[in-house]
Short mmCIF file of C-alpha atoms in Angstrom, two decimals:
data_model
loop_
_atom_site.label_atom_id
_atom_site.label_comp_id
_atom_site.label_asym_id
_atom_site.label_seq_id
_atom_site.Cartn_x
_atom_site.Cartn_y
_atom_site.Cartn_z
CA MET A 1 0.01 0.00 -0.03
CA GLY A 2 2.79 2.40 0.90
CA ASP A 3 4.82 1.75 -2.20
CA ASN A 4 1.82 2.15 -4.50
CA GLY A 5 1.15 5.59 -2.89
CA LEU A 6 4.70 6.65 -2.88
CA ILE A 7 5.69 5.62 -6.52
CA LEU A 8 2.39 6.93 -8.08
CA GLY A 9 2.66 10.09 -5.90
CA GLN A 10 6.09 10.66 -7.14
CA ARG A 11 4.99 10.27 -10.75
CA LEU A 12 2.16 12.68 -10.29
CA ALA A 13 4.44 15.21 -8.70
CA GLU A 14 6.38 15.37 -11.96
CA TRP A 15 3.31 17.18 -13.36
CA CYS A 16 3.55 20.02 -10.79
CA GLY A 17 3.84 23.36 -12.61
CA HIS A 18 3.28 21.80 -16.02
CA GLY A 19 -0.44 20.99 -16.12
CA PRO A 20 -2.83 21.90 -18.87
CA ILE A 21 -4.88 24.18 -16.64
CA LEU A 22 -3.92 25.89 -13.47
CA GLU A 23 -6.90 24.54 -11.57
CA GLN A 24 -6.03 20.95 -12.73
CA ASP A 25 -2.36 21.41 -11.82
CA ILE A 26 -3.61 22.12 -8.36
CA ALA A 27 -6.08 19.09 -8.36
CA LEU A 28 -3.36 16.67 -9.49
CA THR A 29 -0.87 17.97 -6.96
CA ASN A 30 -3.62 17.40 -4.38
CA ILE A 31 -3.89 13.78 -5.31
CA SER A 32 -0.05 13.39 -5.27
CA LEU A 33 -0.08 14.97 -1.77
CA ASP A 34 -2.77 12.60 -0.57
CA LEU A 35 -0.90 9.61 -1.96
CA ILE A 36 2.39 10.46 -0.54
CA GLY A 37 0.72 11.27 2.75
CA GLN A 38 -0.94 7.90 2.80
CA ALA A 39 2.49 6.26 1.92
CA ARG A 40 4.04 7.90 4.96
CA LEU A 41 1.32 6.28 7.15
CA TRP A 42 1.70 2.88 5.66
CA LEU A 43 5.49 2.83 5.51
CA SER A 44 5.75 4.06 9.12
CA LEU A 45 3.46 1.25 10.18
CA ALA A 46 5.41 -1.26 8.12
CA GLY A 47 8.66 -0.13 9.74
CA GLN A 48 7.10 -0.31 13.18
CA ILE A 49 5.82 -3.85 12.57
CA GLU A 50 9.14 -4.97 11.23
CA GLY A 51 10.86 -3.68 14.43
CA GLN A 52 14.23 -2.98 12.93
CA GLY A 53 14.20 0.75 13.46
CA ARG A 54 13.34 1.63 9.87
CA ASP A 55 11.11 4.66 9.55
CA GLU A 56 9.24 6.02 6.53
CA ASP A 57 12.31 7.63 5.04
CA LYS A 58 14.61 4.57 5.51
CA LEU A 59 12.04 2.60 3.73
CA ALA A 60 11.45 5.10 0.98
CA TYR A 61 15.15 6.12 0.42
CA PHE A 62 17.29 3.11 1.21
CA ARG A 63 15.58 0.22 -0.45
CA ASP A 64 16.62 -1.00 -3.92
CA ALA A 65 14.23 -1.64 -6.79
CA ASN A 66 13.64 -5.28 -6.01
CA GLU A 67 12.56 -4.46 -2.55
CA PHE A 68 9.64 -2.28 -3.75
CA ARG A 69 6.20 -3.96 -3.73
CA HIS A 70 4.00 -1.60 -5.69
CA LEU A 71 1.98 -2.47 -8.85
CA ASN A 72 3.89 -1.89 -11.98
CA LEU A 73 1.01 0.29 -13.08
CA CYS A 74 2.09 2.95 -10.63
CA GLU A 75 5.56 3.39 -12.15
CA GLN A 76 4.43 3.81 -15.75
CA PRO A 77 5.40 7.17 -17.27
CA ASN A 78 2.98 10.07 -17.21
CA GLY A 79 2.65 10.16 -21.01
CA HIS A 80 0.17 12.93 -21.94
CA TRP A 81 -2.60 14.26 -19.69
CA GLY A 82 -4.95 11.44 -20.83
CA THR A 83 -2.39 8.80 -20.05
CA THR A 84 -2.02 10.11 -16.56
CA ILE A 85 -5.86 10.26 -16.18
CA LEU A 86 -6.29 6.62 -17.25
CA ARG A 87 -3.44 5.28 -15.20
CA GLN A 88 -5.02 7.10 -12.23
CA PHE A 89 -8.49 5.86 -12.95
CA LEU A 90 -7.48 2.26 -13.33
CA PHE A 91 -5.54 2.53 -10.02
CA ASP A 92 -8.32 4.39 -8.15
CA ALA A 93 -10.95 1.92 -9.26
CA PHE A 94 -8.85 -0.79 -7.57
CA HIS A 95 -7.61 1.34 -4.61
CA LEU A 96 -11.03 2.27 -3.33
CA PRO A 97 -12.66 -1.19 -2.90
CA LEU A 98 -9.39 -2.49 -1.51
CA LEU A 99 -9.37 0.25 1.10
CA GLU A 100 -12.90 -0.34 1.83
CA GLN A 101 -12.04 -3.87 2.67
CA ILE A 102 -9.02 -3.01 4.81
CA SER A 103 -11.01 -0.48 6.71
CA LYS A 104 -13.03 -3.42 8.09
CA PHE A 105 -9.95 -5.47 9.17
CA ASP A 106 -9.86 -6.46 12.90
CA ASP A 107 -6.35 -4.89 13.19
CA PRO A 108 -7.16 -1.38 14.51
CA GLN A 109 -4.13 0.25 12.98
CA LEU A 110 -4.61 -1.04 9.44
CA ALA A 111 -8.28 -0.26 9.67
CA SER A 112 -7.80 3.26 10.91
CA ILE A 113 -5.24 4.18 8.26
CA ALA A 114 -7.58 2.63 5.53
CA GLN A 115 -10.61 4.59 6.88
CA LYS A 116 -8.66 7.79 6.55
CA CYS A 117 -7.46 6.88 3.01
CA VAL A 118 -10.98 5.90 1.88
CA LYS A 119 -12.21 9.53 2.25
CA GLU A 120 -9.40 10.78 0.03
CA VAL A 121 -9.57 8.00 -2.59
CA ARG A 122 -13.26 8.40 -3.03
CA TYR A 123 -12.53 11.84 -4.28
CA HIS A 124 -9.64 10.69 -6.46
CA LEU A 125 -11.88 8.09 -8.20
CA ARG A 126 -14.52 10.78 -8.73
CA TRP A 127 -11.93 13.16 -10.29
CA SER A 128 -10.26 10.61 -12.53
CA SER A 129 -13.63 9.15 -13.59
CA GLU A 130 -14.92 12.66 -14.54
CA TRP A 131 -11.79 13.31 -16.57
CA ALA A 132 -11.84 9.97 -18.25
CA VAL A 133 -15.41 10.62 -19.38
CA ARG A 134 -14.77 14.31 -20.38
CA LEU A 135 -11.77 13.35 -22.61
CA GLY A 136 -13.22 10.15 -23.84
CA ASP A 137 -16.41 11.91 -24.94
CA GLY A 138 -14.91 15.39 -25.77
CA THR A 139 -13.57 15.96 -29.16
CA GLU A 140 -12.68 13.44 -31.82
CA GLU A 141 -8.97 14.07 -31.16
CA SER A 142 -9.35 13.60 -27.37
CA HIS A 143 -11.35 10.32 -27.93
CA GLU A 144 -8.56 8.99 -30.12
CA LYS A 145 -5.90 10.06 -27.73
CA MET A 146 -7.54 8.27 -24.88
CA GLN A 147 -8.17 5.17 -26.65
CA GLN A 148 -4.54 5.00 -27.64
CA ALA A 149 -3.37 5.94 -24.11
CA LEU A 150 -5.60 3.14 -22.80
CA ALA A 151 -3.89 0.65 -24.98
CA ASP A 152 -0.68 1.73 -23.26
CA VAL A 153 -1.75 1.43 -19.65
CA TRP A 154 -4.35 -1.39 -19.87
CA PRO A 155 -2.02 -4.35 -19.82
CA PHE A 156 -0.67 -3.24 -16.44
CA ALA A 157 -4.02 -3.19 -14.80
CA GLY A 158 -4.33 -6.94 -14.51
CA GLU A 159 -1.76 -7.12 -11.78
CA ALA A 160 -4.07 -5.09 -9.58
CA ILE A 161 -7.05 -7.42 -9.71
CA LEU A 162 -5.68 -10.91 -10.33
CA ALA A 163 -4.99 -12.98 -7.15
CA ASN A 164 -1.52 -14.15 -6.37
CA ALA A 165 -0.24 -16.38 -3.51
CA PHE A 166 -0.01 -13.41 -1.20
CA ASP A 167 -3.73 -12.66 -1.64
CA LEU A 168 -4.71 -16.13 -0.73
CA GLU A 169 -2.46 -16.05 2.36
CA LEU A 170 -3.82 -12.70 3.38
CA ALA A 171 -7.47 -13.85 2.97
CA GLU A 172 -6.75 -16.67 5.39
CA ILE A 173 -5.65 -14.30 8.08
CA ASN A 174 -8.23 -11.58 7.30
CA PRO A 175 -11.59 -12.87 6.27
CA ALA A 176 -12.54 -9.28 5.34
CA TYR A 177 -10.03 -9.52 2.48
CA ASN A 178 -11.39 -10.88 -0.77
CA ILE A 179 -9.51 -10.01 -3.97
CA GLN A 180 -12.41 -11.42 -6.03
CA MET A 181 -14.66 -8.75 -4.65
CA VAL A 182 -12.12 -6.07 -5.48
CA ASN A 183 -11.94 -7.55 -8.94
CA LYS A 184 -15.66 -7.39 -9.28
CA ALA A 185 -16.01 -3.85 -8.02
CA TRP A 186 -13.12 -2.79 -10.35
CA TRP A 187 -14.79 -4.22 -13.36
CA SER A 188 -18.11 -2.69 -12.56
CA THR A 189 -16.55 0.86 -12.18
CA VAL A 190 -14.42 0.36 -15.32
CA ASN A 191 -17.41 -0.73 -17.37
CA ASP A 192 -19.65 2.06 -16.13
CA VAL A 193 -17.07 4.77 -16.69
CA PHE A 194 -15.89 3.49 -20.11
CA ASN A 195 -19.51 3.24 -21.20
CA GLN A 196 -20.01 6.91 -20.34
CA ALA A 197 -16.60 7.85 -21.85
CA ASN A 198 -17.33 6.01 -25.08
CA LEU A 199 -14.15 4.11 -24.53
CA GLU A 200 -13.59 0.46 -25.56
CA VAL A 201 -11.95 -2.14 -23.36
CA PRO A 202 -8.79 -2.96 -25.38
CA ALA A 203 -8.50 -6.49 -26.86
CA ALA A 204 -5.10 -6.81 -25.39
CA ASN A 205 -4.62 -9.27 -22.60
CA TRP A 206 -2.88 -8.55 -19.25
CA ALA A 207 0.85 -8.41 -19.29
CA PRO A 208 2.42 -10.76 -16.83
CA GLN A 209 3.57 -8.16 -14.15
CA LYS A 210 5.11 -9.15 -10.84
CA GLY A 211 5.70 -5.78 -9.15
CA ARG A 212 4.10 -7.02 -5.92
CA GLU A 213 6.90 -9.65 -5.87
CA GLY A 214 9.61 -7.03 -6.43
CA ILE A 215 9.99 -7.64 -10.23
CA HIS A 216 9.48 -4.22 -11.82
CA THR A 217 9.75 -2.64 -15.22
CA GLU A 218 12.86 -0.72 -16.37
CA ARG A 219 11.23 2.51 -15.31
CA LEU A 220 11.61 2.07 -11.62
CA GLY A 221 15.50 2.30 -11.59
CA PHE A 222 15.28 5.84 -12.88
CA ILE A 223 12.49 6.93 -10.55
CA LEU A 224 14.61 5.67 -7.55
CA ALA A 225 17.85 7.19 -8.95
CA GLU A 226 16.16 10.59 -8.87
CA MET A 227 14.10 10.17 -5.71
CA GLN A 228 16.80 8.59 -3.52
CA PHE A 229 19.80 10.58 -4.71
CA LEU A 230 20.31 13.04 -1.83
CA PRO A 231 19.92 10.71 1.17
CA ARG A 232 22.04 8.06 -0.53
CA ALA A 233 24.81 10.60 -1.43
CA TYR A 234 24.89 12.05 2.11
CA PRO A 235 23.69 9.21 4.41
CA ASP A 236 24.76 11.05 7.61
CA ALA A 237 22.84 14.16 6.89
CA GLN A 238 19.59 15.14 8.54
CA TRP A 239 17.30 17.19 6.26
CA MET B 1 -21.11 63.12 -14.37
CA GLU B 2 -18.67 65.10 -16.35
CA GLN B 3 -15.14 63.72 -16.76
CA ALA B 4 -13.72 66.40 -14.47
CA ASP B 5 -16.17 65.41 -11.68
CA LEU B 6 -15.33 61.74 -12.06
CA GLN B 7 -11.66 62.63 -11.80
CA ARG B 8 -12.30 64.68 -8.65
CA LEU B 9 -14.31 61.87 -7.08
CA PHE B 10 -11.52 59.39 -7.78
CA ASP B 11 -8.87 61.77 -6.45
CA SER B 12 -10.74 62.36 -3.30
CA LYS B 13 -11.17 58.55 -2.71
CA ILE B 14 -7.41 58.12 -3.14
CA GLU B 15 -6.80 61.03 -0.80
CA GLN B 16 -9.24 59.61 1.90
CA GLU B 17 -7.85 55.97 1.53
CA ILE B 18 -11.15 54.72 0.17
CA ARG B 19 -10.49 51.74 -2.00
CA ILE B 20 -11.14 51.91 -5.78
CA GLU B 21 -13.45 49.06 -6.81
CA PRO B 22 -13.89 47.43 -10.26
CA LYS B 23 -17.16 49.29 -11.13
CA ASP B 24 -15.79 52.66 -10.11
CA TRP B 25 -14.63 55.16 -12.63
CA MET B 26 -10.85 55.25 -12.85
CA PRO B 27 -8.30 57.01 -15.11
CA GLU B 28 -7.21 54.83 -17.91
CA ALA B 29 -3.61 54.96 -16.91
CA TYR B 30 -4.51 53.86 -13.35
CA ARG B 31 -6.34 50.87 -14.75
CA LYS B 32 -3.46 49.95 -16.99
CA THR B 33 -0.91 50.35 -14.24
CA ASN B 34 -2.80 48.06 -11.99
CA LEU B 35 -3.43 45.56 -14.76
CA ARG B 36 0.25 45.46 -15.59
CA GLN B 37 1.33 45.05 -12.05
CA ILE B 38 -1.33 42.48 -10.94
CA SER B 39 -0.85 40.35 -14.04
CA GLN B 40 2.97 40.51 -13.66
CA HIS B 41 2.48 39.35 -10.16
CA ALA B 42 0.21 36.54 -11.22
CA HIS B 43 2.70 35.46 -13.94
CA SER B 44 5.50 35.49 -11.27
CA GLU B 45 3.51 33.07 -9.10
CA VAL B 46 3.07 30.69 -11.98
CA VAL B 47 6.54 30.88 -13.45
CA GLY B 48 7.83 30.81 -9.88
CA MET B 49 6.52 27.32 -9.58
CA LEU B 50 9.04 25.97 -11.93
CA PRO B 51 12.36 26.52 -10.05
CA GLU B 52 10.95 24.96 -6.93
CA ALA B 53 9.15 22.24 -8.63
CA ASN B 54 12.51 21.26 -9.96
CA TRP B 55 13.35 19.77 -6.57
CA ILE B 56 10.06 17.94 -5.68
CA THR B 57 10.98 14.60 -7.07
CA ARG B 58 14.43 14.93 -5.33
CA ALA B 59 13.34 16.13 -1.98
CA PRO B 60 15.47 14.43 0.65
CA SER B 61 12.68 13.20 3.04
CA LEU B 62 8.96 12.45 2.63
CA ARG B 63 8.10 15.29 4.98
CA ARG B 64 10.10 17.84 2.84
CA LYS B 65 8.63 16.43 -0.31
CA VAL B 66 5.03 16.94 0.86
CA ALA B 67 5.82 20.38 2.27
CA LEU B 68 7.34 21.49 -0.98
CA LEU B 69 4.52 20.05 -3.01
CA ALA B 70 2.08 21.93 -0.93
CA LYS B 71 4.12 25.14 -1.25
CA VAL B 72 4.26 24.96 -5.02
CA GLN B 73 0.55 24.30 -5.00
CA ASP B 74 0.07 27.40 -2.94
CA GLU B 75 1.90 29.41 -5.63
CA ALA B 76 -0.57 28.07 -8.21
CA GLY B 77 -3.40 29.22 -5.84
CA HIS B 78 -1.94 32.69 -5.66
CA GLY B 79 -1.75 32.81 -9.34
CA LEU B 80 -5.44 32.05 -9.52
CA TYR B 81 -6.42 34.82 -7.03
CA LEU B 82 -4.31 37.38 -8.84
CA TYR B 83 -5.57 36.43 -12.28
CA SER B 84 -9.10 36.93 -10.94
CA ALA B 85 -8.15 40.36 -9.46
CA ALA B 86 -6.61 41.36 -12.77
CA GLU B 87 -9.68 40.15 -14.76
CA THR B 88 -11.77 42.75 -12.87
CA LEU B 89 -9.84 45.29 -14.92
CA GLY B 90 -11.22 43.91 -18.18
CA THR B 91 -8.64 41.53 -19.60
CA SER B 92 -9.22 37.82 -19.58
CA ARG B 93 -6.88 35.21 -18.10
CA ASP B 94 -6.47 33.67 -21.52
CA GLU B 95 -5.22 37.00 -22.95
CA MET B 96 -2.83 37.47 -20.10
CA MET B 97 -1.57 33.89 -20.49
CA ASP B 98 -0.99 34.60 -24.12
CA ASP B 99 1.02 37.64 -23.24
CA LEU B 100 3.09 35.65 -20.81
CA ASN B 101 3.80 32.87 -23.34
CA SER B 102 4.67 35.23 -26.13
CA GLY B 103 7.23 37.02 -23.91
CA LYS B 104 5.27 40.26 -24.05
CA ALA B 105 4.36 40.31 -20.34
CA LYS B 106 7.04 40.30 -17.66
CA TYR B 107 7.27 38.34 -14.46
CA SER B 108 9.69 38.68 -11.58
CA SER B 109 13.19 38.14 -12.76
CA ILE B 110 14.19 36.23 -9.73
CA PHE B 111 12.61 33.15 -11.34
CA ASN B 112 15.15 33.33 -14.15
CA TYR B 113 17.77 31.98 -11.74
CA PRO B 114 18.33 28.23 -11.44
CA THR B 115 17.88 26.06 -8.35
CA LEU B 116 21.10 24.04 -8.16
CA ASN B 117 21.16 22.38 -4.87
CA TRP B 118 18.59 21.33 -2.16
CA ALA B 119 19.49 24.37 -0.02
CA ASP B 120 18.18 26.59 -2.82
CA ILE B 121 14.67 25.54 -1.83
CA GLY B 122 15.51 26.87 1.65
CA ALA B 123 16.98 30.06 0.27
CA ILE B 124 14.05 30.70 -1.96
CA GLY B 125 11.53 30.25 0.89
CA TRP B 126 13.59 32.45 3.18
CA LEU B 127 14.89 35.13 0.93
CA VAL B 128 12.69 35.32 -2.15
CA ASP B 129 9.46 34.79 -0.22
CA GLY B 130 10.86 37.05 2.42
CA ALA B 131 11.50 39.94 -0.06
CA ALA B 132 8.11 39.27 -1.62
CA ILE B 133 6.45 39.61 1.76
CA THR B 134 8.23 42.78 2.52
CA ASN B 135 6.75 44.11 -0.71
CA GLN B 136 3.27 42.54 -0.27
CA VAL B 137 2.71 43.67 3.31
CA ALA B 138 2.91 47.17 1.94
CA LEU B 139 0.61 46.13 -0.92
CA CYS B 140 -2.21 45.15 1.51
CA ARG B 141 -2.91 48.81 1.77
CA THR B 142 -2.79 49.37 -2.07
CA SER B 143 -5.61 51.50 -3.43
CA TYR B 144 -7.18 49.00 -5.80
CA GLY B 145 -9.58 46.87 -3.82
CA PRO B 146 -9.38 43.40 -5.43
CA TYR B 147 -5.58 43.61 -5.40
CA ALA B 148 -5.36 44.64 -1.68
CA ARG B 149 -7.72 41.81 -0.63
CA ALA B 150 -5.73 39.22 -2.70
CA MET B 151 -2.54 40.49 -0.97
CA VAL B 152 -4.00 40.01 2.52
CA ARG B 153 -4.74 36.32 1.74
CA ILE B 154 -1.40 35.66 0.02
CA CYS B 155 0.66 37.33 2.84
CA LYS B 156 -0.66 34.85 5.27
CA GLU B 157 0.57 31.89 3.25
CA GLU B 158 3.87 33.54 2.27
CA SER B 159 4.92 34.03 5.82
CA PHE B 160 4.36 30.31 6.44
CA HIS B 161 6.52 29.60 3.43
CA GLN B 162 9.16 31.87 4.73
CA ARG B 163 9.40 30.06 8.08
CA GLN B 164 9.52 26.77 6.26
CA GLY B 165 12.38 28.00 4.03
CA TYR B 166 14.36 29.34 7.02
CA GLU B 167 13.94 25.94 8.77
CA ILE B 168 15.39 24.26 5.75
CA MET B 169 18.31 26.59 5.94
CA MET B 170 18.81 25.89 9.57
CA SER B 171 18.89 22.09 8.98
CA MET B 172 21.48 22.72 6.27
CA ALA B 173 23.67 25.33 8.06
CA PHE B 174 23.69 23.28 11.28
CA GLY B 175 24.06 19.96 9.44
CA THR B 176 27.15 18.26 8.03
CA PRO B 177 30.05 20.23 6.52
CA GLN B 178 28.72 19.42 3.02
CA GLN B 179 25.31 20.68 4.01
CA LYS B 180 26.59 23.81 5.39
CA GLN B 181 28.48 24.32 2.16
CA MET B 182 25.35 23.86 0.08
CA ALA B 183 23.61 26.42 2.35
CA GLN B 184 26.47 28.96 1.87
CA ASP B 185 26.49 28.33 -1.94
CA ALA B 186 22.74 28.93 -2.06
CA LEU B 187 22.99 32.07 -0.11
CA ASN B 188 25.85 33.36 -2.30
CA ARG B 189 23.78 32.87 -5.38
CA TRP B 190 20.35 34.14 -4.10
CA TRP B 191 21.39 37.24 -2.01
CA TRP B 192 21.86 39.77 -4.77
CA PRO B 193 18.98 38.61 -7.02
CA ALA B 194 16.74 38.90 -3.89
CA LEU B 195 17.84 42.48 -3.33
CA MET B 196 17.06 43.13 -7.10
CA MET B 197 13.53 41.99 -6.54
CA PHE B 198 12.63 45.43 -5.03
CA GLY B 199 13.31 47.04 -8.45
CA PRO B 200 15.51 49.80 -9.61
CA ASN B 201 16.78 52.59 -7.26
CA ASP B 202 14.17 55.27 -6.54
CA SER B 203 16.01 57.69 -8.65
CA GLU B 204 15.88 55.39 -11.71
CA SER B 205 12.48 53.88 -11.33
CA THR B 206 10.17 54.97 -14.25
CA HIS B 207 6.83 54.13 -12.70
CA SER B 208 7.41 54.91 -9.02
CA GLN B 209 6.21 58.42 -8.40
CA GLN B 210 2.96 58.12 -10.21
CA SER B 211 2.25 54.81 -8.47
CA LEU B 212 3.08 56.27 -5.08
CA ASP B 213 0.73 59.23 -5.87
CA TRP B 214 -2.15 56.82 -6.77
CA LYS B 215 -1.26 54.75 -3.68
CA ILE B 216 -0.81 51.63 -5.74
CA LYS B 217 2.62 51.52 -4.39
CA ARG B 218 2.82 52.47 -0.70
CA VAL B 219 6.54 52.46 0.03
CA SER B 220 9.49 53.20 -2.26
CA ASN B 221 11.77 50.45 -3.74
CA ASP B 222 14.84 51.64 -1.73
CA ASP B 223 13.04 51.88 1.54
CA LEU B 224 11.56 48.33 1.22
CA ARG B 225 14.98 47.02 0.19
CA GLN B 226 16.53 48.66 3.28
CA GLU B 227 13.91 47.03 5.52
CA PHE B 228 14.63 43.71 3.98
CA VAL B 229 18.45 43.93 4.43
CA ASP B 230 18.02 45.13 8.04
CA LYS B 231 15.79 42.17 9.00
CA SER B 232 17.80 39.55 7.06
CA ILE B 233 21.23 40.22 8.54
CA PRO B 234 20.55 38.91 12.06
CA GLN B 235 19.05 35.76 10.40
CA VAL B 236 22.11 35.19 8.34
CA GLU B 237 24.24 35.68 11.44
CA TYR B 238 22.28 33.16 13.38
CA LEU B 239 22.84 30.60 10.69
CA GLY B 240 26.62 31.24 10.90
CA LEU B 241 26.76 32.06 7.17
CA THR B 242 28.26 35.07 5.49
CA LEU B 243 26.85 37.38 2.90
CA PRO B 244 28.64 38.03 -0.43
CA ASP B 245 29.00 41.70 0.24
CA PRO B 246 32.24 43.20 1.55
CA ASP B 247 30.64 46.63 1.92
CA LEU B 248 28.00 45.42 4.42
CA LYS B 249 28.27 47.08 7.84
CA TRP B 250 26.05 48.63 10.45
CA ASN B 251 25.69 52.42 10.13
CA GLU B 252 25.05 53.83 13.68
CA GLU B 253 24.08 57.17 12.41
CA ARG B 254 21.42 56.06 9.92
CA GLY B 255 20.29 53.23 12.24
CA HIS B 256 20.50 50.85 9.24
CA TYR B 257 22.86 48.58 7.55
CA ASP B 258 24.95 49.97 4.63
CA PHE B 259 25.35 47.56 1.77
CA GLY B 260 27.15 47.34 -1.54
CA SER B 261 25.78 48.55 -4.84
CA ILE B 262 23.73 46.28 -6.93
CA ASP B 263 24.93 45.09 -10.31
CA TRP B 264 22.32 46.89 -12.34
CA GLU B 265 23.72 45.75 -15.64
CA GLU B 266 22.98 42.18 -14.64
CA PHE B 267 19.52 43.20 -13.45
CA TYR B 268 18.58 44.77 -16.81
CA ARG B 269 20.17 41.82 -18.79
CA VAL B 270 17.87 39.48 -16.94
CA VAL B 271 14.83 41.74 -17.24
CA SER B 272 15.35 42.06 -20.96
CA GLY B 273 15.30 38.28 -21.43
CA ASN B 274 18.96 37.26 -21.03
CA GLY B 275 19.05 35.72 -17.59
CA PRO B 276 20.36 32.25 -16.93
CA CYS B 277 16.90 30.62 -17.35
CA ASN B 278 14.57 32.94 -19.20
CA LYS B 279 14.35 30.91 -22.27
CA GLU B 280 13.94 27.60 -20.37
CA ARG B 281 11.20 29.07 -18.16
CA LEU B 282 9.16 30.40 -21.17
CA GLN B 283 9.70 27.23 -23.00
CA ALA B 284 8.29 25.24 -20.02
CA ARG B 285 5.15 27.51 -19.87
CA ASN B 286 4.62 27.35 -23.68
CA LYS B 287 5.14 23.53 -23.61
CA ALA B 288 2.54 23.13 -20.83
CA HIS B 289 0.13 25.43 -22.67
CA ASN B 290 0.46 23.91 -26.11
CA GLU B 291 0.39 20.32 -24.88
CA GLY B 292 -2.71 21.01 -22.91
CA ALA B 293 -4.62 22.65 -25.76
CA TRP B 294 -6.38 19.47 -26.74
CA VAL B 295 -7.42 18.94 -23.08
CA ARG B 296 -8.92 22.35 -22.73
CA GLU B 297 -10.69 22.05 -26.12
CA ALA B 298 -12.11 18.57 -25.13
CA ALA B 299 -13.23 19.99 -21.79
CA MET B 300 -15.05 22.82 -23.57
CA ALA B 301 -16.60 20.50 -26.11
CA PHE B 302 -17.84 18.16 -23.46
CA ALA B 303 -19.41 20.88 -21.33
CA GLU B 304 -21.12 22.24 -24.44
CA LYS B 305 -22.47 18.68 -25.25
CA ARG B 306 -23.80 18.21 -21.78
CA GLN B 307 -25.40 21.54 -21.71
CA THR B 308 -27.16 20.79 -25.01
CA ASN B 309 -28.39 17.38 -23.64
CA VAL B 310 -29.75 19.03 -20.54
CA ALA B 311 -31.59 21.65 -22.68
#
């Protein structure tokens, strides 16, 4: 959860100052702020559970690419505004139902972080859905750009909603966790929004992505090189 | 009312410190001066996002990253209030943006300097926002109502940014030797451009006297600059850093610090488009604008479609 927020938030932050409309520059920065804020909570909790004295910054800045556990969707490049919107939408449509489940976990720490995140992510999903519809059903040019951007990001979405061994293990510990239900909610949101947006689900199948197991795309190395540079170059410094 | 009566009414409002509002009669030159100043100020906020945004993805802790993102976002918000204030003078935001992108409109030259190390983010918050506040506190009493009200709101946020910037400088100046070096390097590069932010000396300033008479400007460039120098020096001393000005010393008689003369040749070079980053900044603005064109068009087309459907 923390890595998803951190890496997607980092990608969105690249837009800051370069958005197509000042109001939307602000809106996208807000989502980036929310996601990085959420990442701080998750990573702090992860460090605390691990009990080796690693805080949010140690986890963000001093892990290598293969130790990150986010979906490979999150690290994909911003592309144009429509690519960013669709990457966001496909993520939000998964993020929200997942958080809704975690907010019902017995573990009070997990549940309380998820409850806080749900409020923010509900807004993210509304915003990205509205933009997907607006651009999908805007002009002929925007429709074409969206359909083509969708072809780029779509293959990465499968990783979010297909169960792996970890999901099965987690479901045993937490009966409230059910990836099939997340999958169902995701498809229902996606179908509904694509329908309004006049967008077609691409024929392409899911790409086999294993970001959650630490196997990422070539993009991540560059994101980390940039993000981690200062603390790695000056490990004794306090900032 | 006759022109002469309108003029008298306007003059008496200025005299009595009654704010001029968008629907009031005003001399054409007063309108133009305000429009120029407010739109330049709005452009400065928007272009000013770029040098700081340059470090968001490289911020050295998550706390700093979030604070910097929020700060740059605030600048965008200031741009919005100021464009709205300027629009009350009869020019649309699109037209103002076009003037910015074509290079016709100016913005504060300070943003044509590069951010080269992390301490620059501290130095900008502390010195650049600090100089801006010195200017803007005076502008809270400016005679044009919408501008004065925008300034009140902006000043509150800017003083928060300034404290945040100084706090970055403290952690750098009191940190490792390399961090202290970064802090000194940033101070060396930002000090003189920050002093230039107050504009030409009073004797050289072309718009100053009329603006003071109209109470658009409330304090002269040199007085504001002096105020800024006086309050910055104890802050520099506290950090244990030095200023790149051998002529700097306390003048007991004046009750102010004396400081060296500004390199006005550099100032005018940067103003006229030949600063270290002028081209880069304008290119970035143009790129964002041009690449966003299809998005804006689609949003318009979509809104129209929906409106038709509702009707």
